Amino acid sequence: MSLAALGCMFASPVRAADDPAPVVLEPSSQWVVDFAEDKCRLLRTFGEEGNRHLLSFEQHGPSAWFGFIVAGPKIEEFRPSRTEIQFGDYPPIEYRGGYTGINDEYGAALIYSLLKFPRSKGQDKVAPARLHSLPEIDPAQASKIAAITIRQGKRKVVFNTGKLTEAIKVLNQCSQDLLNSWGLDLERHRTAMRLPIWTNDAVIWERVRRRYPDRAARIGEQAVFRLRAIVDEAGLVAECTMLEATIVQKLESPACESMRNARFEPALDLQGRPMRSFYLTTISYRIN
């Protein structure tokens, strides 16, 4: 595992006297990108000694989506079902599929398995400039984010991150480099016409849903897994890997067994030839 280090307070709006003051946290470290074997993490700490907080972005391959964790003492009373996340001035995200947890070093944590920078009104009409065919977190969007706000009702914690541009670029590069460790041709993927298209996903997901492991269901265990499928030139799954995104006790996902029957339209290179490629997805096991 290798690590790469990357080297404004807000004016307070008028508020009612009984409203809690926003908690504003300044960085206490540089951004660090963890180039791990199966994932990439972008990490930074905030706050003074005794009040340390952590922000973490996580990816398991090239994608515009990412896992997100915020941890620290000021997060203890926050609950995912009532919490909004706001990246810069983009519209707040009301994501109800998060989890609470405990980080060994920083304490209470909010864990989000799948987030994406939202687009401003009208932005969907203009495709972001891309230098290659692989999906990624949009650096242009990251350049407009200088703070991340966690809000629950009138309670608000603001992380003054500074612009995320360079940090997100390194995270994207780390995620793309994972293709080399999977035995795939990164350069062919940079100019690919398309990535694999899953054609029977509804059937496979229904099988996975029905097979919630009994031992885990009995104890109400919930978990998040990342699934990585290597799809061959014929559109068949040649390899399947499940990675735990949360700590698991008894929950063993049967998804890879079901993926034996998955069918894809294969990826196509620049010349339109089928090529060996990948498909990534996230599986969340939740007890309603």
GROMACS .gro file of C-alpha atoms in nm:
model
  288
    1MET     CA    1   0.000   0.000   0.000
    2SER     CA    2   0.132   0.344  -0.086
    3LEU     CA    3   0.016   0.687   0.022
    4ALA     CA    4   0.028   1.013  -0.171
    5ALA     CA    5  -0.003   1.347   0.011
    6LEU     CA    6  -0.146   1.644  -0.173
    7GLY     CA    7  -0.013   1.958  -0.100
    8CYS     CA    8  -1.216   3.090   0.459
    9MET     CA    9  -1.441   3.090   0.698
   10PHE     CA   10  -1.805   3.141   0.595
   11ALA     CA   11  -2.002   3.449   0.684
   12SER     CA   12  -2.274   3.347   0.928
   13PRO     CA   13  -2.628   3.411   0.805
   14VAL     CA   14  -2.878   3.582   1.030
   15ARG     CA   15  -3.026   3.315   1.256
   16ALA     CA   16  -3.266   3.288   1.547
   17ALA     CA   17  -3.111   3.329   1.891
   18ASP     CA   18  -3.199   2.972   1.991
   19ASP     CA   19  -3.055   2.814   1.675
   20PRO     CA   20  -2.727   2.629   1.737
   21ALA     CA   21  -2.424   2.798   1.585
   22PRO     CA   22  -2.269   2.613   1.289
   23VAL     CA   23  -1.960   2.410   1.374
   24VAL     CA   24  -1.684   2.508   1.130
   25LEU     CA   25  -1.383   2.275   1.109
   26GLU     CA   26  -1.053   2.364   0.945
   27PRO     CA   27  -0.810   2.106   0.800
   28SER     CA   28  -0.553   1.954   1.034
   29SER     CA   29  -0.377   1.751   0.761
   30GLN     CA   30  -0.318   1.744   0.386
   31TRP     CA   31  -0.534   1.530   0.160
   32VAL     CA   32  -0.390   1.179   0.143
   33VAL     CA   33  -0.474   0.922  -0.126
   34ASP     CA   34  -0.437   0.561  -0.015
   35PHE     CA   35  -0.340   0.343  -0.314
   36ALA     CA   36  -0.458   0.012  -0.164
   37GLU     CA   37  -0.473  -0.326  -0.338
   38ASP     CA   38  -0.846  -0.330  -0.413
   39LYS     CA   39  -0.959   0.027  -0.352
   40CYS     CA   40  -0.859   0.392  -0.341
   41ARG     CA   41  -0.931   0.624  -0.051
   42LEU     CA   42  -0.904   1.002  -0.028
   43LEU     CA   43  -0.864   1.108   0.337
   44ARG     CA   44  -0.827   1.429   0.535
   45THR     CA   45  -0.859   1.519   0.902
   46PHE     CA   46  -1.017   1.834   1.042
   47GLY     CA   47  -1.037   2.004   1.382
   48GLU     CA   48  -0.799   2.050   1.672
   49GLU     CA   49  -0.652   1.783   1.900
   50GLY     CA   50  -0.935   1.629   2.102
   51ASN     CA   51  -1.188   1.733   1.836
   52ARG     CA   52  -1.050   1.549   1.533
   53HIS     CA   53  -1.283   1.461   1.247
   54LEU     CA   54  -1.232   1.256   0.931
   55LEU     CA   55  -1.360   1.289   0.575
   56SER     CA   56  -1.312   0.990   0.345
   57PHE     CA   57  -1.397   0.931  -0.023
   58GLU     CA   58  -1.364   0.570  -0.139
   59GLN     CA   59  -1.370   0.400  -0.480
   60HIS     CA   60  -1.316   0.043  -0.598
   61GLY     CA   61  -1.264   0.132  -0.963
   62PRO     CA   62  -1.330   0.407  -1.218
   63SER     CA   63  -1.668   0.568  -1.151
   64ALA     CA   64  -1.848   0.898  -1.100
   65TRP     CA   65  -1.986   0.745  -0.778
   66PHE     CA   66  -1.803   0.707  -0.448
   67GLY     CA   67  -1.843   0.587  -0.092
   68PHE     CA   68  -1.832   0.866   0.165
   69ILE     CA   69  -1.760   0.859   0.539
   70VAL     CA   70  -1.765   1.146   0.786
   71ALA     CA   71  -1.659   1.070   1.143
   72GLY     CA   72  -1.591   1.257   1.464
   73PRO     CA   73  -1.745   1.376   1.791
   74LYS     CA   74  -1.967   1.643   1.631
   75ILE     CA   75  -2.135   1.372   1.421
   76GLU     CA   76  -2.256   1.167   1.718
   77GLU     CA   77  -2.615   1.298   1.717
   78PHE     CA   78  -2.659   1.286   1.338
   79ARG     CA   79  -2.875   1.016   1.178
   80PRO     CA   80  -2.863   0.929   0.804
   81SER     CA   81  -3.241   0.933   0.769
   82ARG     CA   82  -3.252   1.300   0.871
   83THR     CA   83  -2.919   1.426   0.740
   84GLU     CA   84  -2.838   1.632   0.432
   85ILE     CA   85  -2.495   1.648   0.270
   86GLN     CA   86  -2.402   1.952   0.066
   87PHE     CA   87  -2.093   1.971  -0.154
   88GLY     CA   88  -2.009   2.339  -0.198
   89ASP     CA   89  -2.308   2.529  -0.332
   90TYR     CA   90  -2.454   2.231  -0.516
   91PRO     CA   91  -2.804   2.120  -0.413
   92PRO     CA   92  -2.807   1.927  -0.082
   93ILE     CA   93  -2.829   1.549  -0.104
   94GLU     CA   94  -3.100   1.382   0.102
   95TYR     CA   95  -2.973   1.025   0.090
   96ARG     CA   96  -3.169   0.793   0.319
   97GLY     CA   97  -2.963   0.483   0.256
   98GLY     CA   98  -2.676   0.567   0.489
   99TYR     CA   99  -2.557   0.388   0.800
  100THR     CA  100  -2.425   0.489   1.139
  101GLY     CA  101  -2.107   0.332   1.268
  102ILE     CA  102  -1.803   0.374   1.487
  103ASN     CA  103  -1.457   0.463   1.359
  104ASP     CA  104  -1.190   0.326   1.592
  105GLU     CA  105  -0.989   0.648   1.584
  106TYR     CA  106  -1.249   0.923   1.536
  107GLY     CA  107  -1.567   0.786   1.696
  108ALA     CA  108  -1.921   0.828   1.560
  109ALA     CA  109  -1.949   0.795   1.182
  110LEU     CA  110  -2.199   0.842   0.902
  111ILE     CA  111  -2.139   0.592   0.622
  112TYR     CA  112  -2.278   0.641   0.272
  113SER     CA  113  -2.226   0.357   0.025
  114LEU     CA  114  -2.295   0.547  -0.296
  115LEU     CA  115  -2.289   0.923  -0.354
  116LYS     CA  116  -2.228   1.143  -0.655
  117PHE     CA  117  -2.172   1.515  -0.688
  118PRO     CA  118  -2.513   1.658  -0.784
  119ARG     CA  119  -2.543   1.883  -1.085
  120SER     CA  120  -2.665   2.239  -1.079
  121LYS     CA  121  -2.994   2.322  -1.248
  122GLY     CA  122  -2.951   2.291  -1.624
  123GLN     CA  123  -2.607   2.130  -1.597
  124ASP     CA  124  -2.731   1.792  -1.725
  125LYS     CA  125  -2.778   1.947  -2.069
  126VAL     CA  126  -2.403   1.991  -2.108
  127ALA     CA  127  -2.181   1.683  -2.095
  128PRO     CA  128  -1.858   1.732  -1.895
  129ALA     CA  129  -1.536   1.757  -2.094
  130ARG     CA  130  -1.368   1.415  -2.095
  131LEU     CA  131  -1.016   1.317  -2.198
  132HIS     CA  132  -1.092   0.943  -2.206
  133SER     CA  133  -1.376   0.689  -2.205
  134LEU     CA  134  -1.353   0.577  -1.842
  135PRO     CA  135  -1.608   0.714  -1.596
  136GLU     CA  136  -1.468   0.938  -1.323
  137ILE     CA  137  -1.560   1.195  -1.061
  138ASP     CA  138  -1.589   1.520  -1.257
  139PRO     CA  139  -1.287   1.745  -1.177
  140ALA     CA  140  -1.477   2.047  -1.310
  141GLN     CA  141  -1.744   1.991  -1.046
  142ALA     CA  142  -1.477   1.933  -0.781
  143SER     CA  143  -1.321   2.270  -0.867
  144LYS     CA  144  -1.641   2.442  -0.750
  145ILE     CA  145  -1.643   2.272  -0.410
  146ALA     CA  146  -1.452   2.439  -0.125
  147ALA     CA  147  -1.658   2.312   0.169
  148ILE     CA  148  -1.870   2.011   0.266
  149THR     CA  149  -2.167   2.069   0.496
  150ILE     CA  150  -2.342   1.804   0.705
  151ARG     CA  151  -2.685   1.927   0.816
  152GLN     CA  152  -2.958   1.779   1.036
  153GLY     CA  153  -3.242   2.018   1.111
  154LYS     CA  154  -3.085   2.333   1.254
  155ARG     CA  155  -2.760   2.155   1.343
  156LYS     CA  156  -2.479   2.205   1.092
  157VAL     CA  157  -2.113   2.098   1.065
  158VAL     CA  158  -1.904   2.264   0.794
  159PHE     CA  159  -1.573   2.115   0.674
  160ASN     CA  160  -1.364   2.384   0.505
  161THR     CA  161  -1.194   2.155   0.254
  162GLY     CA  162  -1.060   2.409   0.008
  163LYS     CA  163  -1.108   2.330  -0.361
  164LEU     CA  164  -1.122   1.956  -0.426
  165THR     CA  165  -0.984   1.968  -0.781
  166GLU     CA  166  -0.635   1.824  -0.738
  167ALA     CA  167  -0.734   1.573  -0.471
  168ILE     CA  168  -1.014   1.433  -0.691
  169LYS     CA  169  -0.779   1.411  -0.991
  170VAL     CA  170  -0.540   1.191  -0.792
  171LEU     CA  171  -0.830   0.977  -0.666
  172ASN     CA  172  -0.947   0.929  -1.026
  173GLN     CA  173  -0.596   0.828  -1.132
  174CYS     CA  174  -0.571   0.577  -0.849
  175SER     CA  175  -0.907   0.425  -0.947
  176GLN     CA  176  -0.805   0.395  -1.312
  177ASP     CA  177  -0.473   0.233  -1.219
  178LEU     CA  178  -0.665  -0.052  -1.054
  179LEU     CA  179  -0.738  -0.186  -1.404
  180ASN     CA  180  -0.372  -0.286  -1.434
  181SER     CA  181  -0.397  -0.500  -1.120
  182TRP     CA  182  -0.707  -0.670  -1.266
  183GLY     CA  183  -0.510  -0.776  -1.575
  184LEU     CA  184  -0.695  -0.536  -1.806
  185ASP     CA  185  -0.557  -0.303  -2.071
  186LEU     CA  186  -0.589   0.048  -1.926
  187GLU     CA  187  -0.490   0.227  -2.246
  188ARG     CA  188  -0.749   0.039  -2.455
  189HIS     CA  189  -1.010   0.139  -2.199
  190ARG     CA  190  -0.914   0.504  -2.223
  191THR     CA  191  -1.028   0.509  -2.587
  192ALA     CA  192  -1.304   0.246  -2.569
  193MET     CA  193  -1.628   0.295  -2.758
  194ARG     CA  194  -1.823   0.149  -2.466
  195LEU     CA  195  -1.795  -0.052  -2.146
  196PRO     CA  196  -1.998  -0.373  -2.083
  197ILE     CA  197  -2.378  -0.340  -2.080
  198TRP     CA  198  -2.561  -0.577  -1.845
  199THR     CA  199  -2.862  -0.724  -2.027
  200ASN     CA  200  -3.028  -0.947  -1.762
  201ASP     CA  201  -2.962  -0.747  -1.446
  202ALA     CA  202  -3.326  -0.753  -1.327
  203VAL     CA  203  -3.327  -1.135  -1.323
  204ILE     CA  204  -2.995  -1.163  -1.140
  205TRP     CA  205  -3.080  -0.896  -0.880
  206GLU     CA  206  -3.408  -1.071  -0.799
  207ARG     CA  207  -3.214  -1.392  -0.729
  208VAL     CA  208  -2.970  -1.204  -0.506
  209ARG     CA  209  -3.254  -1.031  -0.320
  210ARG     CA  210  -3.430  -1.361  -0.247
  211ARG     CA  211  -3.113  -1.516  -0.108
  212TYR     CA  212  -3.049  -1.286   0.188
  213PRO     CA  213  -2.828  -1.511   0.405
  214ASP     CA  214  -3.040  -1.665   0.685
  215ARG     CA  215  -2.776  -1.636   0.957
  216ALA     CA  216  -2.734  -1.265   0.889
  217ALA     CA  217  -3.110  -1.203   0.867
  218ARG     CA  218  -3.167  -1.368   1.206
  219ILE     CA  219  -2.941  -1.117   1.381
  220GLY     CA  220  -3.054  -0.824   1.168
  221GLU     CA  221  -2.709  -0.776   1.015
  222GLN     CA  222  -2.678  -0.512   0.743
  223ALA     CA  223  -2.379  -0.456   0.519
  224VAL     CA  224  -2.246  -0.304   0.199
  225PHE     CA  225  -2.044  -0.501  -0.057
  226ARG     CA  226  -1.867  -0.391  -0.374
  227LEU     CA  227  -1.895  -0.638  -0.660
  228ARG     CA  228  -1.639  -0.645  -0.940
  229ALA     CA  229  -1.702  -0.863  -1.244
  230ILE     CA  230  -1.446  -0.921  -1.518
  231VAL     CA  231  -1.647  -0.958  -1.839
  232ASP     CA  232  -1.486  -1.142  -2.130
  233GLU     CA  233  -1.513  -1.078  -2.504
  234ALA     CA  234  -1.825  -1.296  -2.526
  235GLY     CA  235  -2.008  -1.100  -2.257
  236LEU     CA  236  -1.971  -1.371  -1.992
  237VAL     CA  237  -1.843  -1.323  -1.637
  238ALA     CA  238  -1.490  -1.463  -1.626
  239GLU     CA  239  -1.416  -1.353  -1.268
  240CYS     CA  240  -1.624  -1.218  -0.981
  241THR     CA  241  -1.491  -1.055  -0.664
  242MET     CA  242  -1.685  -0.938  -0.358
  243LEU     CA  243  -1.526  -0.675  -0.135
  244GLU     CA  244  -1.660  -0.577   0.206
  245ALA     CA  245  -1.725  -0.204   0.234
  246THR     CA  246  -1.848  -0.240   0.593
  247ILE     CA  247  -1.748  -0.474   0.875
  248VAL     CA  248  -1.926  -0.808   0.839
  249GLN     CA  249  -1.991  -1.077   1.101
  250LYS     CA  250  -2.208  -1.349   0.945
  251LEU     CA  251  -2.324  -1.195   0.619
  252GLU     CA  252  -2.169  -1.370   0.319
  253SER     CA  253  -2.320  -1.245  -0.005
  254PRO     CA  254  -2.416  -1.511  -0.263
  255ALA     CA  255  -2.406  -1.252  -0.542
  256CYS     CA  256  -2.100  -1.392  -0.721
  257GLU     CA  257  -2.268  -1.731  -0.745
  258SER     CA  258  -2.567  -1.567  -0.913
  259MET     CA  259  -2.337  -1.370  -1.143
  260ARG     CA  260  -2.240  -1.693  -1.320
  261ASN     CA  261  -2.565  -1.650  -1.513
  262ALA     CA  262  -2.518  -1.280  -1.587
  263ARG     CA  263  -2.504  -1.178  -1.951
  264PHE     CA  264  -2.350  -0.864  -2.098
  265GLU     CA  265  -2.298  -0.694  -2.428
  266PRO     CA  266  -1.917  -0.688  -2.425
  267ALA     CA  267  -1.703  -0.377  -2.409
  268LEU     CA  268  -1.582  -0.245  -2.745
  269ASP     CA  269  -1.243  -0.088  -2.811
  270LEU     CA  270  -1.176   0.209  -3.039
  271GLN     CA  271  -1.202  -0.013  -3.349
  272GLY     CA  272  -1.531  -0.166  -3.231
  273ARG     CA  273  -1.373  -0.499  -3.135
  274PRO     CA  274  -1.497  -0.683  -2.823
  275MET     CA  275  -1.247  -0.666  -2.538
  276ARG     CA  276  -1.209  -0.801  -2.187
  277SER     CA  277  -1.337  -0.541  -1.942
  278PHE     CA  278  -1.503  -0.484  -1.603
  279TYR     CA  279  -1.837  -0.410  -1.441
  280LEU     CA  280  -1.870  -0.258  -1.093
  281THR     CA  281  -2.174  -0.236  -0.870
  282THR     CA  282  -2.266  -0.193  -0.504
  283ILE     CA  283  -2.486  -0.430  -0.305
  284SER     CA  284  -2.651  -0.302   0.013
  285TYR     CA  285  -2.814  -0.552   0.249
  286ARG     CA  286  -3.069  -0.372   0.467
  287ILE     CA  287  -3.334  -0.492   0.712
  288ASN     CA  288  -3.647  -0.276   0.676
   0.00000   0.00000   0.00000
